[in-house]
Coordinates of C-alpha atoms in Angstrom, one line a residue:
Chain A
X25 CA 0.0 0.0 0.0
X26 CA 2.8 2.4 0.9
X27 CA 4.7 1.5 -2.3
X28 CA 1.5 2.2 -4.3
X29 CA 1.0 5.5 -2.5
X30 CA 4.6 6.5 -3.2
X31 CA 4.2 5.6 -6.9
X32 CA 1.0 7.8 -7.1
X33 CA 2.9 10.6 -5.2
X34 CA 5.9 10.3 -7.6
X35 CA 3.6 10.3 -10.6
X36 CA 1.8 13.5 -9.5
X37 CA 5.1 15.1 -8.4
X38 CA 6.8 14.4 -11.8
X39 CA 3.9 16.3 -13.5
X40 CA 3.1 19.2 -11.2
X41 CA 6.1 19.5 -8.9
X42 CA 4.3 18.4 -5.8
X43 CA 7.4 18.3 -3.6
X44 CA 8.3 21.9 -4.4
X45 CA 4.7 23.0 -3.7
X46 CA 4.7 21.0 -0.4
X47 CA 8.0 22.5 0.6
X48 CA 6.7 26.0 -0.2
X49 CA 3.5 25.5 1.8
X50 CA 4.8 23.6 4.8
X51 CA 8.4 25.0 5.2
X52 CA 7.3 28.6 5.6
X53 CA 9.5 30.0 8.4
X54 CA 7.6 31.5 11.3
X55 CA 9.6 34.2 13.0
X56 CA 9.6 33.6 16.8
X57 CA 8.0 30.2 16.3
X58 CA 4.4 28.9 16.2
X59 CA 1.7 30.7 18.3
X60 CA -1.9 30.3 19.1
X61 CA -2.4 33.9 18.1
X62 CA -1.7 33.0 14.5
X63 CA -4.5 30.4 14.2
X64 CA -7.3 32.8 13.2
X65 CA -6.6 32.9 9.4
X66 CA -6.6 29.1 9.2
X67 CA -9.7 28.9 11.4
X68 CA -11.5 31.3 9.0
X69 CA -10.7 29.2 6.0
X70 CA -11.9 26.1 7.9
X71 CA -15.2 27.8 8.8
X72 CA -15.7 28.9 5.2
X73 CA -15.1 25.3 3.9
X74 CA -17.6 24.0 6.4
X75 CA -20.1 26.7 5.4
X76 CA -19.7 25.7 1.8
X77 CA -20.2 22.0 2.6
X78 CA -23.3 22.5 4.8
X79 CA -24.6 25.1 2.3
X80 CA -24.3 22.6 -0.6
X81 CA -26.1 20.0 1.5
X82 CA -28.9 22.5 2.3
X83 CA -29.2 23.4 -1.4
X84 CA -30.2 19.7 -2.2
X85 CA -33.5 20.5 -0.5
X86 CA -33.9 24.2 -0.4
X87 CA -36.2 25.8 -3.1
X88 CA -35.4 29.5 -3.7
X89 CA -38.9 30.7 -4.6
X90 CA -41.2 32.9 -2.5
X91 CA -43.8 30.1 -2.6
X92 CA -41.6 27.3 -1.5
X93 CA -38.6 28.8 0.4
X94 CA -40.3 28.7 3.8
X95 CA -41.9 25.2 3.3
X96 CA -38.6 23.7 2.0
X97 CA -36.7 25.2 5.0
X98 CA -39.4 23.7 7.3
X99 CA -39.0 20.4 5.5
X100 CA -35.2 20.5 6.0
X101 CA -35.7 21.2 9.7
X102 CA -38.5 18.7 10.4
X103 CA -38.2 15.8 7.9
X104 CA -34.7 15.6 6.3
X105 CA -32.4 13.2 8.3
X106 CA -30.0 15.4 10.4
X107 CA -31.3 18.4 8.4
X108 CA -32.0 20.3 11.6
X109 CA -28.4 19.9 12.7
X110 CA -26.9 20.8 9.3
X111 CA -29.0 24.0 9.0
X112 CA -28.3 25.0 12.6
X113 CA -24.6 24.4 12.1
X114 CA -24.7 26.6 8.9
X115 CA -26.6 29.3 10.9
X116 CA -24.2 29.3 13.8
X117 CA -21.2 28.9 11.4
X118 CA -22.1 32.3 9.9
X119 CA -22.0 33.9 13.4
X120 CA -18.7 32.2 14.2
X121 CA -17.3 33.6 11.0
X122 CA -18.1 37.1 12.0
X123 CA -16.7 36.6 15.5
X124 CA -13.4 35.0 14.2
X125 CA -13.1 37.8 11.5
X126 CA -13.3 40.3 14.4
X127 CA -10.7 38.3 16.4
X128 CA -8.4 38.1 13.4
X129 CA -8.7 41.8 12.6
X130 CA -8.1 42.6 16.3
X131 CA -5.0 40.4 16.4
X132 CA -3.6 42.0 13.3
X133 CA -4.4 45.5 14.6
X134 CA -3.0 44.9 18.1
X135 CA 0.2 43.2 16.7
X136 CA 0.7 46.1 14.4
X137 CA 0.8 43.6 11.5
X138 CA -0.9 46.0 9.1
X139 CA 2.2 48.2 8.9
X140 CA 4.8 48.2 6.1
X141 CA 5.3 45.9 4.2
X142 CA 1.9 44.3 4.9
X143 CA -0.5 47.1 3.8
X144 CA -1.9 45.1 0.9
X145 CA -2.6 42.1 3.1
X146 CA -4.6 44.5 5.4
X147 CA -6.5 46.1 2.6
X148 CA -7.6 42.7 1.1
X149 CA -8.5 41.6 4.6
X150 CA -10.8 44.5 4.9
X151 CA -12.5 43.6 1.7
X152 CA -12.9 40.0 3.0
X153 CA -14.5 41.4 6.1
X154 CA -17.1 43.2 3.9
X155 CA -17.8 39.9 2.1
X156 CA -18.3 38.1 5.4
X157 CA -20.9 40.7 6.4
X158 CA -22.6 40.4 3.0
X159 CA -22.7 36.6 3.4
X160 CA -24.6 37.1 6.7
X161 CA -27.0 39.7 5.2
X162 CA -27.9 37.8 2.1
X163 CA -28.2 34.4 3.8
X164 CA -30.5 35.8 6.5
X165 CA -33.4 36.2 4.0
X166 CA -33.3 32.7 2.6
X167 CA -35.6 30.9 5.2
X168 CA -38.3 33.4 4.2
X169 CA -39.9 33.7 7.7
X170 CA -40.9 36.9 9.4
X171 CA -37.5 37.4 10.9
X172 CA -35.8 37.0 7.6
X173 CA -38.2 39.2 5.7
X174 CA -38.2 42.1 8.1
X175 CA -34.4 42.0 8.8
X176 CA -33.9 42.3 5.1
X177 CA -36.5 45.1 4.8
X178 CA -34.7 47.0 7.6
X179 CA -31.3 46.3 6.0
X180 CA -32.3 47.4 2.5
X181 CA -34.0 50.6 4.0
X182 CA -30.7 51.4 5.7
X183 CA -28.8 50.8 2.4
X184 CA -31.3 53.1 0.7
X185 CA -30.0 56.0 2.8
X186 CA -26.6 55.9 1.1
X187 CA -25.9 59.1 -0.8
X188 CA -26.0 58.8 -4.6
X189 CA -26.0 55.0 -5.0
X190 CA -28.4 54.1 -2.2
X191 CA -31.6 54.2 -4.3
X192 CA -30.1 52.1 -7.1
X193 CA -28.6 49.5 -4.6
X194 CA -31.9 49.2 -2.8
X195 CA -34.0 48.9 -6.0
X196 CA -31.5 46.4 -7.4
X197 CA -31.6 44.2 -4.4
X198 CA -35.3 44.3 -3.9
X199 CA -36.2 44.0 -7.6
X200 CA -39.5 45.6 -6.9
X201 CA -41.3 48.0 -4.5
X202 CA -41.5 45.4 -1.7
X203 CA -39.4 42.3 -1.0
X204 CA -40.7 39.3 -3.0
X205 CA -39.6 36.7 -5.5
X206 CA -37.1 38.9 -7.3
X207 CA -35.5 39.8 -3.9
X208 CA -35.2 36.2 -2.9
X209 CA -33.7 35.2 -6.3
X210 CA -31.2 38.0 -6.2
X211 CA -30.2 37.3 -2.6
X212 CA -29.9 33.6 -3.3
X213 CA -27.7 34.1 -6.4
X214 CA -25.5 36.6 -4.6
X215 CA -25.2 34.3 -1.5
X216 CA -24.4 31.0 -3.3
X217 CA -22.6 32.2 -6.5
X218 CA -21.3 35.7 -6.4
X219 CA -20.0 35.9 -2.8
X220 CA -18.3 32.5 -2.7
X221 CA -16.5 33.2 -5.9
X222 CA -15.4 36.7 -4.7
X223 CA -14.4 35.3 -1.3
X224 CA -12.3 32.5 -2.9
X225 CA -10.6 34.9 -5.2
X226 CA -9.9 37.5 -2.5
X227 CA -8.8 34.8 0.1
X228 CA -6.3 33.5 -2.5
X229 CA -5.0 37.0 -3.0
X230 CA -4.8 37.6 0.7
X231 CA -2.7 34.5 1.2
X232 CA -0.5 35.4 -1.8
X233 CA 0.2 38.8 -0.3
X234 CA 0.7 37.4 3.1
X235 CA 3.2 34.8 1.8
X236 CA 5.0 37.5 -0.2
X237 CA 5.3 39.9 2.7
X238 CA 6.0 37.2 5.3
X239 CA 4.5 36.8 8.7
X240 CA 5.0 39.8 11.0
X241 CA 6.1 37.7 14.0
X242 CA 5.8 38.7 17.7
X243 CA 6.2 42.3 18.7
X244 CA 8.3 41.5 21.7
X245 CA 11.5 39.5 22.3
X246 CA 15.2 39.8 21.6
X247 CA 16.8 38.9 18.3
X248 CA 18.4 35.8 19.9
X249 CA 15.1 34.7 21.4
X250 CA 13.3 35.1 18.1
X251 CA 16.0 33.3 16.2
X252 CA 16.0 30.4 18.6
X253 CA 12.2 30.0 18.4
X254 CA 11.9 30.5 14.6
X255 CA 10.3 27.3 13.1
X256 CA 8.7 26.0 10.0
X257 CA 4.9 26.1 9.5
X258 CA 4.8 22.3 9.7
X259 CA 4.3 20.6 12.2
X260 CA 3.9 22.9 15.2
X261 CA 1.8 25.7 13.6
X262 CA -0.2 23.0 11.7
X263 CA -0.9 21.2 15.0
X264 CA -2.1 24.4 16.7
X265 CA -4.3 25.2 13.7
X266 CA -5.8 21.8 13.8
X267 CA -6.6 22.0 17.5
X268 CA -8.1 25.5 17.0
X269 CA -10.2 24.3 14.1
X270 CA -11.5 21.3 16.1
X271 CA -12.3 23.6 19.0
X272 CA -14.3 25.9 16.7
X273 CA -16.1 23.0 15.2
X274 CA -17.0 21.8 18.6
X275 CA -18.1 25.3 19.7
X276 CA -20.4 25.7 16.6
X277 CA -21.8 22.2 17.1
X278 CA -22.5 23.0 20.8
X279 CA -24.4 26.1 19.8
X280 CA -26.3 24.2 17.1
X281 CA -27.3 21.6 19.7
X282 CA -28.2 24.1 22.5
X283 CA -30.0 26.6 20.3
X284 CA -31.1 24.9 17.0
X285 CA -32.8 27.0 14.3
X286 CA -36.5 27.5 14.7
X287 CA -38.5 29.4 12.2
X288 CA -41.1 32.1 12.9
X289 CA -44.2 32.4 10.8
X290 CA -43.9 32.6 7.0
X291 CA -43.0 36.0 5.7
X292 CA -45.8 38.4 5.1
X293 CA -45.8 42.2 4.2
X294 CA -47.5 42.7 7.6
X295 CA -45.1 42.5 10.6
X296 CA -48.0 41.9 13.0
X297 CA -46.6 41.6 16.6
X298 CA -43.1 41.0 15.3
X299 CA -40.6 43.8 15.8
X300 CA -38.1 43.9 12.9
X301 CA -34.5 43.4 13.9
X302 CA -31.3 42.7 12.0
X303 CA -28.9 39.8 12.7
X304 CA -27.1 40.1 16.1
X305 CA -23.8 41.5 14.7
X306 CA -25.7 44.5 13.2
X307 CA -27.6 45.1 16.4
X308 CA -25.1 47.8 17.7
X309 CA -25.8 49.9 14.5
X310 CA -29.5 49.3 14.8
X311 CA -29.5 50.5 18.4
X312 CA -27.5 53.6 17.4
X313 CA -30.2 54.4 14.9
X314 CA -32.8 54.5 17.7
X315 CA -30.9 57.3 19.4
X316 CA -32.8 60.6 19.3
X317 CA -29.6 62.5 18.1
X318 CA -29.7 60.3 15.0
X319 CA -33.4 60.8 14.3
X320 CA -34.6 62.4 11.0
X321 CA -33.5 61.7 7.5
X322 CA -30.0 63.3 8.0
X323 CA -29.4 61.7 11.3
X324 CA -30.3 58.2 10.1
X325 CA -28.0 58.6 7.1
X326 CA -25.3 59.8 9.3
X327 CA -25.5 56.9 11.8
X328 CA -26.3 54.2 9.2
X329 CA -24.0 55.0 6.4
X330 CA -21.7 58.0 6.9
X331 CA -20.2 56.9 10.3
X332 CA -19.6 53.2 9.3
X333 CA -18.2 54.3 5.9
X334 CA -15.9 56.8 7.6
X335 CA -14.8 54.1 10.1
X336 CA -14.0 51.6 7.2
X337 CA -12.1 54.4 5.3
X338 CA -10.1 55.1 8.5
X339 CA -9.3 51.4 8.8
X340 CA -8.3 51.3 5.1
X341 CA -6.1 54.3 5.5
X342 CA -4.6 53.1 8.8
X343 CA -1.3 51.6 7.4
X344 CA -0.7 54.9 5.5
X345 CA -1.5 57.2 8.5
X346 CA 0.3 55.1 11.1
X347 CA 3.9 55.0 9.8
X348 CA 5.6 54.5 13.1
X349 CA 7.4 51.2 12.9
X350 CA 6.8 50.4 16.6
X351 CA 4.6 47.3 16.8
X352 CA 4.4 46.7 20.5
X353 CA 0.8 47.5 21.5
X354 CA 1.8 48.6 25.0
X355 CA 3.9 51.3 23.4
X356 CA 1.0 52.4 21.1
X357 CA -1.5 53.9 23.7
X358 CA -3.7 55.6 21.1
X359 CA -4.2 52.3 19.2
X360 CA -4.9 50.3 22.4
X361 CA -7.4 52.8 23.7
X362 CA -9.1 53.2 20.3
X363 CA -9.5 49.4 20.0
X364 CA -10.9 49.1 23.6
X365 CA -13.4 52.0 23.0
X366 CA -14.6 50.4 19.7
X367 CA -15.0 47.0 21.3
X368 CA -16.7 48.3 24.5
X369 CA -19.0 50.5 22.3
X370 CA -20.0 47.5 20.2
X371 CA -20.7 45.3 23.2
X372 CA -22.6 48.0 25.1
X373 CA -24.8 48.9 22.2
X374 CA -25.5 45.3 21.4
X375 CA -26.6 44.6 25.0
X376 CA -28.6 47.8 24.9
X377 CA -30.4 46.6 21.8
X378 CA -31.3 43.3 23.5
X379 CA -32.5 45.2 26.6
X380 CA -34.5 47.6 24.4
X381 CA -36.7 44.7 23.2
X382 CA -38.6 44.9 26.5
X383 CA -39.8 48.4 25.7
X384 CA -40.9 47.8 22.1
X385 CA -44.5 46.9 23.0
Chain B
X2 CA 17.9 35.3 29.2
X3 CA 16.0 33.7 32.0
X4 CA 14.4 35.9 34.8
X5 CA 14.2 35.0 38.4
X6 CA 10.7 33.9 39.4
X7 CA 10.8 36.2 42.5
X8 CA 11.2 39.2 40.2
X9 CA 8.1 38.5 38.1
X10 CA 4.7 40.1 39.0
X11 CA 2.5 37.6 40.9
X12 CA -0.5 38.7 38.9
X13 CA 1.2 38.3 35.5
X14 CA 2.5 34.9 36.6
X15 CA -0.9 33.6 37.7
X16 CA -2.6 35.1 34.7
X17 CA -0.1 33.5 32.3
X18 CA -0.6 30.0 33.9
X19 CA -4.4 30.3 34.2
X20 CA -4.9 31.6 30.7
X21 CA -2.7 28.9 29.1
X22 CA -4.1 26.1 31.2
X23 CA -7.7 27.1 30.5
X24 CA -7.2 26.9 26.7
X25 CA -5.2 23.7 27.0
X26 CA -8.0 21.9 28.8
X27 CA -11.0 23.7 27.1
X28 CA -11.1 21.6 23.8
X29 CA -11.3 18.4 25.8
X30 CA -14.0 19.6 28.0
X31 CA -15.9 21.0 25.1
X32 CA -15.7 17.7 23.3
X33 CA -17.3 16.0 26.3
X34 CA -20.0 18.7 26.5
X35 CA -20.8 18.3 22.8
X36 CA -21.2 14.5 23.2
X37 CA -23.5 15.1 26.2
X38 CA -25.5 17.6 24.2
X39 CA -25.8 15.1 21.3
X40 CA -27.1 12.6 23.8
X41 CA -29.7 15.2 24.8
X42 CA -28.1 15.6 28.3
X43 CA -27.6 19.3 29.1
X44 CA -24.1 19.7 30.6
X45 CA -25.2 22.7 32.8
X46 CA -27.5 20.7 35.1
X47 CA -28.0 17.4 36.9
X48 CA -26.2 14.3 35.5
X49 CA -24.6 16.2 32.6
X50 CA -23.0 18.7 35.0
X51 CA -21.7 16.0 37.3
X52 CA -20.2 14.1 34.3
X53 CA -18.6 17.2 33.0
X54 CA -17.1 18.1 36.4
X55 CA -15.8 14.6 36.8
X56 CA -14.1 14.8 33.5
X57 CA -12.9 18.4 34.1
X58 CA -10.9 17.6 37.2
X59 CA -8.3 15.2 35.6
X60 CA -8.2 17.5 32.5
X61 CA -7.4 20.5 34.7
X62 CA -4.8 18.6 36.7
X63 CA -3.1 17.6 33.4
X64 CA -3.4 21.1 31.8
X65 CA -2.1 22.9 34.8
X66 CA 0.9 20.5 35.2
X67 CA 1.8 20.7 31.5
X68 CA 1.4 24.5 31.4
X69 CA 3.5 25.0 34.5
X70 CA 6.3 22.7 33.4
X71 CA 6.5 24.2 29.9
X72 CA 6.1 27.8 31.1
X73 CA 8.8 27.7 33.8
X74 CA 11.2 25.7 31.6
X75 CA 10.9 28.2 28.7
X76 CA 10.7 31.5 30.6
X77 CA 12.7 30.8 33.8
X78 CA 14.9 27.8 33.0
X79 CA 13.4 25.8 35.8
X80 CA 12.6 22.1 35.8
X81 CA 9.6 21.2 38.1
X82 CA 9.5 18.0 40.0
X83 CA 6.6 15.9 41.4
X84 CA 2.8 16.4 41.0
X85 CA 2.9 20.1 40.3
X86 CA -0.5 19.9 38.5
X87 CA -2.2 18.6 41.6
X88 CA -0.6 21.1 44.0
X89 CA -1.5 24.1 41.7
X90 CA -5.0 22.7 41.1
X91 CA -6.1 22.5 44.7
X92 CA -4.6 25.9 45.5
X93 CA -6.3 27.3 42.5
X94 CA -9.6 25.6 43.3
X95 CA -9.7 27.1 46.9
X96 CA -8.8 30.6 45.7
X97 CA -11.3 30.2 42.8
X98 CA -14.2 29.2 45.2
X99 CA -13.3 32.2 47.5
X100 CA -13.2 34.5 44.5
X101 CA -16.6 33.3 43.1
X102 CA -18.2 33.7 46.5
X103 CA -16.8 37.2 46.9
X104 CA -17.6 38.2 43.3
X105 CA -21.2 37.0 43.8
X106 CA -21.8 39.2 46.9
X107 CA -19.7 42.2 45.8
X108 CA -21.0 42.0 42.3
X109 CA -24.7 41.8 43.3
X110 CA -24.2 44.7 45.8
X111 CA -22.4 46.8 43.2
X112 CA -25.2 46.1 40.7
X113 CA -28.0 47.2 43.0
X114 CA -26.1 50.3 44.2
X115 CA -25.0 51.1 40.7
X116 CA -28.6 50.8 39.3
X117 CA -30.0 53.1 42.1
X118 CA -27.4 55.7 41.3
X119 CA -27.9 55.3 37.6
X120 CA -31.7 55.7 38.1
X121 CA -31.3 58.9 40.0
X122 CA -28.8 60.4 37.5
X123 CA -31.2 59.5 34.6
X124 CA -34.1 61.0 36.6
X125 CA -32.1 64.2 36.8
X126 CA -31.3 64.2 33.1
X127 CA -35.0 63.6 32.2
X128 CA -36.0 66.7 34.2
X129 CA -33.6 68.8 32.1
X130 CA -34.2 67.0 28.8
X131 CA -37.8 65.6 28.8
X132 CA -37.3 64.1 25.3
X133 CA -34.5 61.8 26.5
X134 CA -35.3 58.6 24.4
X135 CA -35.6 55.1 25.8
X136 CA -32.7 53.9 23.6
X137 CA -30.3 56.5 24.9
X138 CA -31.5 55.9 28.5
X139 CA -30.8 52.1 28.3
X140 CA -27.3 52.6 27.0
X141 CA -26.5 55.3 29.6
X142 CA -28.0 53.2 32.4
X143 CA -26.0 50.2 31.3
X144 CA -22.8 52.1 31.2
X145 CA -23.5 53.8 34.6
X146 CA -23.9 50.5 36.5
X147 CA -21.7 48.2 34.5
X148 CA -18.5 50.3 34.7
X149 CA -18.4 50.3 38.6
X150 CA -19.4 46.6 38.6
X151 CA -16.6 45.8 36.1
X152 CA -14.1 47.7 38.3
X153 CA -15.2 45.8 41.5
X154 CA -15.0 42.5 39.7
X155 CA -11.7 43.4 38.1
X156 CA -10.2 44.4 41.5
X157 CA -11.4 41.1 43.1
X158 CA -9.9 39.2 40.1
X159 CA -6.6 41.0 40.6
X160 CA -6.6 40.2 44.3
X161 CA -7.3 36.5 43.5
X162 CA -4.5 36.4 40.9
X163 CA -2.1 38.1 43.3
X164 CA -2.8 35.4 46.0
X165 CA -2.6 32.6 43.5
X166 CA 0.7 34.1 42.1
X167 CA 2.2 34.1 45.6
X168 CA 1.2 30.4 46.0
X169 CA 2.7 29.5 42.6
X170 CA 6.0 31.2 43.5
X171 CA 6.1 29.4 46.8
X172 CA 5.4 26.0 45.1
X173 CA 8.0 26.6 42.4
X174 CA 10.6 27.6 45.0
X175 CA 10.2 24.2 46.6
X176 CA 9.5 22.0 43.5
X177 CA 11.8 23.6 40.9
X178 CA 15.5 23.4 40.2
X179 CA 17.4 25.3 37.5
X180 CA 18.4 23.5 34.2
X181 CA 21.7 24.0 32.5
X182 CA 20.2 23.5 29.0
X183 CA 20.7 26.4 26.5
X184 CA 17.7 28.4 25.3
X185 CA 17.4 26.5 22.0
X186 CA 17.3 23.2 23.8
X187 CA 14.7 24.4 26.3
X188 CA 12.5 25.8 23.5
X189 CA 12.7 22.5 21.7
X190 CA 11.8 20.5 24.9
X191 CA 9.1 23.0 25.7
X192 CA 7.6 22.7 22.2
X193 CA 7.8 18.9 22.2
X194 CA 6.0 18.7 25.5
X195 CA 3.0 20.2 23.7
X196 CA 3.3 18.9 20.1
X197 CA 4.0 15.3 19.1
X198 CA 7.5 14.8 17.8
X199 CA 6.6 12.6 14.9
X200 CA 4.6 14.6 12.2
X201 CA 3.2 11.4 10.7
X202 CA 2.0 10.1 14.0
X203 CA 0.5 13.5 14.7
X204 CA -1.7 13.5 11.6
X205 CA -2.6 9.8 11.9
X206 CA -3.5 10.0 15.5
X207 CA -5.5 13.1 15.0
X208 CA -7.3 11.7 12.0
X209 CA -8.1 8.5 14.0
X210 CA -9.5 10.5 16.9
X211 CA -11.6 12.7 14.6
X212 CA -13.1 9.6 12.8
X213 CA -13.8 7.9 16.1
X214 CA -15.5 11.0 17.6
X215 CA -17.5 11.6 14.5
X216 CA -18.9 8.1 14.6
X217 CA -19.7 8.4 18.3
X218 CA -21.3 11.8 17.8
X219 CA -23.3 10.6 14.8
X220 CA -24.6 7.6 16.8
X221 CA -25.9 9.9 19.5
X222 CA -27.2 12.8 17.4
X223 CA -31.0 12.7 17.0
X224 CA -32.0 12.0 13.3
X225 CA -35.0 14.4 13.5
X226 CA -35.2 17.7 15.3
X227 CA -35.7 17.6 19.1
X228 CA -37.6 20.9 18.6
X229 CA -40.3 20.2 15.9
X230 CA -42.1 23.3 14.7
X231 CA -45.8 23.6 15.8
X232 CA -46.6 25.4 12.6
X233 CA -45.2 22.6 10.4
X234 CA -47.6 19.8 9.5
X235 CA -45.6 16.6 9.1
X236 CA -46.5 15.2 5.7
X237 CA -48.1 11.8 6.3
X238 CA -47.6 9.6 3.2
X239 CA -50.6 7.3 2.3
X240 CA -49.4 3.8 1.7
X241 CA -49.5 3.0 -2.0
X242 CA -50.6 -0.5 -3.1
X243 CA -48.1 -2.4 -5.1
X244 CA -48.9 -2.6 -8.8
X245 CA -49.6 -6.1 -10.2
X246 CA -49.7 -6.2 -14.0
X247 CA -52.0 -9.2 -14.1
X248 CA -54.6 -7.5 -11.9
X249 CA -54.3 -4.4 -14.1
X250 CA -54.9 -6.4 -17.2
X251 CA -58.0 -8.1 -15.6
X252 CA -59.3 -4.7 -14.5
X253 CA -58.8 -3.3 -18.0
X254 CA -60.5 -6.3 -19.6
X255 CA -63.4 -6.0 -17.2
X256 CA -63.7 -2.3 -17.9
X257 CA -63.6 -2.9 -21.6
X258 CA -66.3 -5.7 -21.3
X259 CA -68.5 -3.3 -19.3
X260 CA -68.0 -0.6 -21.8
X261 CA -68.8 -3.1 -24.6
X262 CA -72.0 -4.1 -22.8
X263 CA -73.0 -0.5 -22.3
X264 CA -72.3 0.2 -26.0
X265 CA -74.3 -2.8 -27.0
X266 CA -77.3 -1.9 -24.9
X267 CA -77.2 1.7 -26.2
X268 CA -77.1 0.4 -29.8
X269 CA -80.1 -1.8 -29.1
X270 CA -82.0 1.1 -27.5
X271 CA -81.2 3.2 -30.5
X272 CA -82.4 0.4 -32.9
X273 CA -85.7 0.2 -31.0
X274 CA -86.2 4.0 -31.1
X275 CA -85.5 3.9 -34.9
X276 CA -88.1 1.2 -35.4
X277 CA -90.7 3.1 -33.3
X278 CA -90.0 6.2 -35.3
X279 CA -90.4 4.5 -38.7
X280 CA -93.8 2.7 -37.8
X281 CA -96.0 5.9 -37.5
X282 CA -94.6 7.1 -40.8
X283 CA -95.7 3.8 -42.5
X284 CA -99.2 4.1 -40.8
X285 CA -99.5 7.7 -42.2
X286 CA -98.9 6.4 -45.7

């Protein structure tokens, strides 16, 4: 068996240079050695692959039409063998992706890994962050229940407030005056075709830029320490990546088992008793829109579009504004305080939005 | 290159060990929790919690021992002797229980006082700005009471870490002895204590564990949802009788014979009607 495997390996190697490829992939030197802090990129790739696998399984049964989307989702949940678990895993996997993207961006920011010569890695990473959010937004409509319908309605209304292109974007996504068949078709195509293709392309580019620039390494430690600890990607970093992936898989499975997906009533243009709300990772923004200081047409545009857009522009410009080569976060007080303020702000506003539910009636 | 343990902050030392030990043991505990959940046994109550606690104790003993040995070898050039995991575990458990009790009382007191102060501040603001919205009120109230509560809990956590750090230092002083190995050798030993030496064995053993756990998980996992939707009507399929060609032919023949008989009787009736219709005509002639 080993001889046969070796023959197959040699056959492939002779034709595509497998050994060289393997050496390039696995023998990447990691300055300062392997670390748990470096697992986020691999974990994100793993979550995306699992989302693709579970997504394909769901597509075997899901029907993307306004007449059948809800019934087919209920069928997956109630009748397809293990369908409830696959759908719940897919649902929680999307949340895990957002959490890990935040963790990955935080790690890169705190480690100062966006600085020269890794500006391109950072910029492509920001685009990937946008794609992950778009995945969550488009996937949320597909079950076609009240929650899905009204979260999308709220989301598209927010998008409508964008200056110049907002009206076009909202009309393009809705495909009509109210969300209906055209909206579902467009969201489905974007979710299962456009976004995965874009994500695969950008993730490849992200990895290419990362490999070209090389890993940043730890921000502390003497040259002698870093030299002594420098190691190849395989086996120690691979081992840590595998453990992290297994832990994330277990965490998503646990969430799917504790809180499996349950649909509300089928989508109707009348919200009834249901209070429209976006997915949890947009709740902080949703709560901000409820503030009186952001009321009115101008205020809503400011909170929903202008401020988030300015924040993203600031992040994009960060490597070009912050030219100080110092990477140690404890010697970059402005960066540390800014990160803490943003994180506390997001957490406080999200909890506020949850507490606010009690006052909606 | 190595620093004396006595010169290290007790808080930093305790935090470094607790953080690393937590993440070392967490995947194993999570694995048990997921298997319990797949068996429909909640791990936060009753038998599930007991099972998880029983599993957690040896996992924590191992994780603390491994973390302490690797940490002190790498950072301080110290080899630790004996059951260091057990010693650190019971000390940590005692301090942890005391911290949780103190955090519960101090935390709940801080929450109630904080909420009262927040309510009076918000009452004052509402008098000045009557249009103060509920959304802004909730966020301000949350900030007003959660910040002091976080400070109280943070101070308590620092005290607990400080005490644990002292205990760790005392334990290491009696159980540790310096090693003459150079940094590169210590790093190698430290790393191999955590990662298997043989890459092939690493992948094979991990793949084996994954396959085994997947099978066990799939055996326990309910096939249909444990939370069926009330709105969804389960589609009951009516049993379909198996098709027998001979019966079908017989039925068809019988239908044809019936149709033939009906046709025949219709033709006869038509014939009689024709006759009746032609007789009066003949009489008239």
